XYZ file of C-alpha atoms in Angstrom:
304
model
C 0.000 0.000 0.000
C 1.253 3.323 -0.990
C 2.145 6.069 1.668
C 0.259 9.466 0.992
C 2.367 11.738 -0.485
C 3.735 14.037 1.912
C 2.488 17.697 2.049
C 5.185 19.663 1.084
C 6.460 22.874 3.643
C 6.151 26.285 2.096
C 9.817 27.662 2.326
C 10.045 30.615 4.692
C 10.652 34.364 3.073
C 10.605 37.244 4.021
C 8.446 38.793 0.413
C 5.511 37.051 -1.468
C 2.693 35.263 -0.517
C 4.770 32.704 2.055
C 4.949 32.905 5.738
C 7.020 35.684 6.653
C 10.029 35.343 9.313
C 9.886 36.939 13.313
C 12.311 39.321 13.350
C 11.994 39.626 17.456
C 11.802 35.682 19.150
C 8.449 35.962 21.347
C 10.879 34.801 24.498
C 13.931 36.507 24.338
C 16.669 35.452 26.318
C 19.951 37.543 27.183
C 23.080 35.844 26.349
C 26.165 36.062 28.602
C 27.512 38.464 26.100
C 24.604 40.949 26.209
C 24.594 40.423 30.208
C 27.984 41.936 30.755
C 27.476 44.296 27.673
C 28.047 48.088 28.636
C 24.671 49.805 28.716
C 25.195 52.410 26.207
C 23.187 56.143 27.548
C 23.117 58.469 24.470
C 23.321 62.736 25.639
C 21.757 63.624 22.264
C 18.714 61.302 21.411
C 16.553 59.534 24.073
C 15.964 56.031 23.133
C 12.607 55.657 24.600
C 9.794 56.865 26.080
C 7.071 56.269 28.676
C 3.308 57.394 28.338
C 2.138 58.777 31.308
C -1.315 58.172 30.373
C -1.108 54.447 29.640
C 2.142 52.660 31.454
C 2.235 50.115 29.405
C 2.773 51.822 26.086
C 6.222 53.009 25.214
C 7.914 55.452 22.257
C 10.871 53.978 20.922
C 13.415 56.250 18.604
C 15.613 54.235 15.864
C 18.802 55.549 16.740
C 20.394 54.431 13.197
C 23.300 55.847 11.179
C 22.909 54.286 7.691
C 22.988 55.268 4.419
C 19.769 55.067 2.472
C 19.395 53.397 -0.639
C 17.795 56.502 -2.426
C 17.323 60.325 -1.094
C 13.955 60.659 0.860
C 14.351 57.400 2.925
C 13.647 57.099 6.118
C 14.568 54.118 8.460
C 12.424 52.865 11.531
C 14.291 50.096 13.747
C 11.723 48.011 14.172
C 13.519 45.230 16.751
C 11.477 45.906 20.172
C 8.286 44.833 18.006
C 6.918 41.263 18.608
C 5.784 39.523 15.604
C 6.378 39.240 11.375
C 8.655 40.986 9.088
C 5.505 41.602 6.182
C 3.287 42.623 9.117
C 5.375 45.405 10.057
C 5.793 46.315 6.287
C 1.942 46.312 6.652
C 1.680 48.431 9.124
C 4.225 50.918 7.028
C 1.748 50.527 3.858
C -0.826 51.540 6.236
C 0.638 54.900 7.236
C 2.430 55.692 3.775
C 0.300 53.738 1.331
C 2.158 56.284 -1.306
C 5.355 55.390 -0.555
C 8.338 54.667 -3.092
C 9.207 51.499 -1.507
C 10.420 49.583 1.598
C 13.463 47.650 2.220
C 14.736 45.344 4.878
C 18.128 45.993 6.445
C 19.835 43.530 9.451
C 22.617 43.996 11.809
C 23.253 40.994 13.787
C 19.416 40.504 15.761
C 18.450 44.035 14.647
C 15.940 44.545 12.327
C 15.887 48.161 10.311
C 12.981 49.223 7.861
C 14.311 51.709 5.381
C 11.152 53.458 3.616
C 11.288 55.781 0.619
C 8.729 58.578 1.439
C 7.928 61.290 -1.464
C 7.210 64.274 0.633
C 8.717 66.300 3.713
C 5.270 65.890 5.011
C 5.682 62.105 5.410
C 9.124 62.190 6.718
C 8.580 64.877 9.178
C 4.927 62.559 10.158
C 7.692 59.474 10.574
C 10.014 61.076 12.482
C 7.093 62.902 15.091
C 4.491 61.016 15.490
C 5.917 57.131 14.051
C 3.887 54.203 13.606
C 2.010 52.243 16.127
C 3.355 48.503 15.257
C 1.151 47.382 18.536
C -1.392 49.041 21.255
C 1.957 49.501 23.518
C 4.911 49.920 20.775
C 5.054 53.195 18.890
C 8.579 53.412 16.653
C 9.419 56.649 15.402
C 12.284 56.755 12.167
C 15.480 58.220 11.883
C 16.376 60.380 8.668
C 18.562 57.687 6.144
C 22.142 59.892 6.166
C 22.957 61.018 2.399
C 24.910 58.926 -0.048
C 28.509 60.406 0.964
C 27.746 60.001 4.415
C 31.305 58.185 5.829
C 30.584 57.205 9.567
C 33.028 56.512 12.522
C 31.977 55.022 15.425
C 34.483 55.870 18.450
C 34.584 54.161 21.991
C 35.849 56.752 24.700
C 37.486 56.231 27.522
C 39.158 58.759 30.281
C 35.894 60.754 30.007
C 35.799 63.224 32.606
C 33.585 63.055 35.711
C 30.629 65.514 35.142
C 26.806 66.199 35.248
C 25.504 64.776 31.847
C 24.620 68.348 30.276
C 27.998 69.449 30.970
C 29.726 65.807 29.990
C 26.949 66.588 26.290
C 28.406 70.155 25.947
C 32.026 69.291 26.381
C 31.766 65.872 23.983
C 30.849 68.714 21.290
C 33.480 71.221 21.878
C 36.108 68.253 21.893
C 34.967 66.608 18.981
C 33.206 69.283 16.776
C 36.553 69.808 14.903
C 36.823 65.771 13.715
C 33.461 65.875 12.038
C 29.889 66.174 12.412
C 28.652 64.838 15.733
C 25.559 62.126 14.896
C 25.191 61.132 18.772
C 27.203 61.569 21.729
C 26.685 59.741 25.275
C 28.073 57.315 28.357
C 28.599 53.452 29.026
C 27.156 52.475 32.441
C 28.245 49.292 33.736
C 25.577 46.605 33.370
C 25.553 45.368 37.184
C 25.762 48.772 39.088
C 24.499 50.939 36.083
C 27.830 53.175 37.291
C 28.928 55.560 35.036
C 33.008 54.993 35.020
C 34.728 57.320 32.570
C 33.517 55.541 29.453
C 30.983 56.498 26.438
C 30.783 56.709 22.243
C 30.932 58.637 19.562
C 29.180 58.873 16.082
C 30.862 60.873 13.472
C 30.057 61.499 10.062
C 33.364 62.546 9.005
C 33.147 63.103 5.311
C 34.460 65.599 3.668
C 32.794 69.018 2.610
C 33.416 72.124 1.123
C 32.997 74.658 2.938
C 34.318 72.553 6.052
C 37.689 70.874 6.956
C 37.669 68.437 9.655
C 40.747 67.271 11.752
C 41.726 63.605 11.412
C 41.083 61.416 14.587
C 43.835 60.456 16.804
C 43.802 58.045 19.678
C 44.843 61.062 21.800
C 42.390 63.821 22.013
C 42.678 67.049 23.987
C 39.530 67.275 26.097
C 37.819 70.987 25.205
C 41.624 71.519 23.378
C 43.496 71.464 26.789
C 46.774 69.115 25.959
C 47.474 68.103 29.863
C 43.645 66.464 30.157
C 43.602 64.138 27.155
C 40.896 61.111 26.497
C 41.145 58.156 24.476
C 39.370 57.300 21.229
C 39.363 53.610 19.792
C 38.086 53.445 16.368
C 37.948 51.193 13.190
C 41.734 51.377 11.151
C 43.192 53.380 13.394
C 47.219 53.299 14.520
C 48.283 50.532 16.696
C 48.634 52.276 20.362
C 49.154 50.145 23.142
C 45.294 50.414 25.603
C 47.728 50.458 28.610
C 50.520 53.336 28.631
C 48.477 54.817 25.520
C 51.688 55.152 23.699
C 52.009 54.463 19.958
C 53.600 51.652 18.005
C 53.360 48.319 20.409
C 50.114 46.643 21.253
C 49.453 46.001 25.230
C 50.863 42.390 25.749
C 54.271 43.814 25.381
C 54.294 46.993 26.989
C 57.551 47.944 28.839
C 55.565 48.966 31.666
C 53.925 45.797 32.261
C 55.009 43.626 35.432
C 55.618 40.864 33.592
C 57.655 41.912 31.222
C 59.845 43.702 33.721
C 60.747 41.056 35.953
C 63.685 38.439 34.776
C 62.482 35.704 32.382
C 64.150 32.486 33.216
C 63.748 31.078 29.395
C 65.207 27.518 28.452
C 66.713 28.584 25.206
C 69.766 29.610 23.916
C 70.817 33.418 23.867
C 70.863 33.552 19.919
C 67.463 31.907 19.817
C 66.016 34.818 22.723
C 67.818 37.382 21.024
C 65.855 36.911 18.072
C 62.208 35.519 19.534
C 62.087 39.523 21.561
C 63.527 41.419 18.927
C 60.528 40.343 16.406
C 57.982 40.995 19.469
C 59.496 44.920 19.883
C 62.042 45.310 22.299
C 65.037 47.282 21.230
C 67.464 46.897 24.125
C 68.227 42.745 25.126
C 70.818 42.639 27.331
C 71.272 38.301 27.278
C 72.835 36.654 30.734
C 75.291 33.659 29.926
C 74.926 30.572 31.709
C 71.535 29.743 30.402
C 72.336 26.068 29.514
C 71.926 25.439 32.944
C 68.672 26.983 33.089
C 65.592 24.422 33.792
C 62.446 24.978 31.619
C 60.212 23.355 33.301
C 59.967 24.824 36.932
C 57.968 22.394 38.499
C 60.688 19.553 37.920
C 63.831 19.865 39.878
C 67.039 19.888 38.452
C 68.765 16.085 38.463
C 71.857 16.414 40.953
């Protein structure tokens, strides 16, 4: 007797007529890595909102710095909203039935709807009043940055300790000069929620005509003052060391590390030691004979 044939399972996509993909999993469940993840506070853009009329329901603002596919976009990060990709695109068809059309962008578990509005109407309606994806989520958009936009994203550390407005205005005086500031703020540390001399940067640093902006070092005068400096870690940048802060050797061999000043007892011969530190950066080797009697292994004594 023949089996039934076996019903055959639509394949999951995101466009058509088949089942559409969760971009948000109904039980979410924080990793180790998002546990001990700094909790990032921006100065310039709040990243949500409370009602006060209805607890429950909450404003959320895409903070997003991408690049839109054509002029006019706008880009709602639609991550915090339980349910289907196509239903939020529903829900944006809804609001802007006349729009130019909506794409899907992803960055690791976020999920970013870039929409192609034709007036300034639409796009100032996106970025005040949003869309209501649920009765308690309301997303407003972020304006897609132009075409030439070239962003850096800069951790900061050695931040002074100050009252957030003043920490905002002097994040803008020191970095005004190395491009245009996108958003400014503070890392608090995820178990205390301490604030501990650390934040970010977004820069759109590209180049214009009527502006020149400095290029980014690791060592940045805070509010121009040379003898109060902070630290900015970008992408490409010079290799300092994250230790001494000095340029040209990475941290695991920095002369001022305790390990690396006390004597190293190594079981080779000078020639080969001579060579094995020169290639990791030290200049100066000064090589004690008498190492052929040196044991490697220190657990093992030495046969009489």
């Amino acid at each position: 007797m023949a089996l039934p044939a076996k019903k055959l399972e639509t394949p999951v996509r995101e466009t058509g007529t088949a089942p559409s993909t969760t971009f948000v999993s109904p039980t979410p469940v924080l990793t180790w890595a998002r546990v001990v993840q700094a909790e990032r506070v921006s100065l310039v853009h709040a990243h949500q909102q409370n009602n006060d009329k209805d607890p429950k329901a909450v404003t959320y603002y895409s903070r997003v710095w991408r690049v839109g596919r054509n002029s006019g976009s706008v880009i709602f990060d639609i991550s915090p909203c339980p349910g289907f990709v196509n239903e939020a695109i529903s829900k944006a068809m809804t609001i802007f039935p006349k729009n130019r059309g909506i794409l899907i962008h992803r960055e690791g578990k976020r999920v970013h709807l870039e929409v192609n509005l034709k007036t300034d109407e639409e796009r100032a309606h996106a970025l005040s009043q949003g869309i209501q994806f649920s009765s308690s989520i309301t997303i407003r958009a972020a304006i897609a940055l132009d075409k030439n936009a070239k962003i850096q994203k800069v951790r900061l550390s050695n931040l002074p300790l100050l009252d957030q407005d003043e920490l905002e205005k002097g994040l803008r005086e020191t970095l005004g000069s190395y491009g245009e500031i996108l958003d400014v703020g503070i890392n608090r540390d995820p178990q205390t929620k301490a604030y501990m001399g650390n934040g970010f940067a977004v820069l759109d640093i590209q180049e214009r005509t009527h502006k020149t902006y400095t290029k980014l070092d690791h060592h940045v005068p805070w509010c121009g003052d040379r003898d109060d400096l902070i630290y900015a870690n970008f992408d490409q940048m010079p290799l300092y060391c994250s230790r001494c802060h000095e340029a040209g050797h990475a941290r695991d061999v920095c002369p001022r590390s305790r390990v690396l000043s006390r004597p190293i007892r190594i079981g080779l011969a000078p020639f080969r030691i001579r060579s094995v530190l020169k290639r990791i950066g030290f200049s100066e080797i000064r090589i004690v004979h008498g190492l052929e009697n040196c044991n490697p292994n220190p657990f093992r004594k030495n046969p009489d």
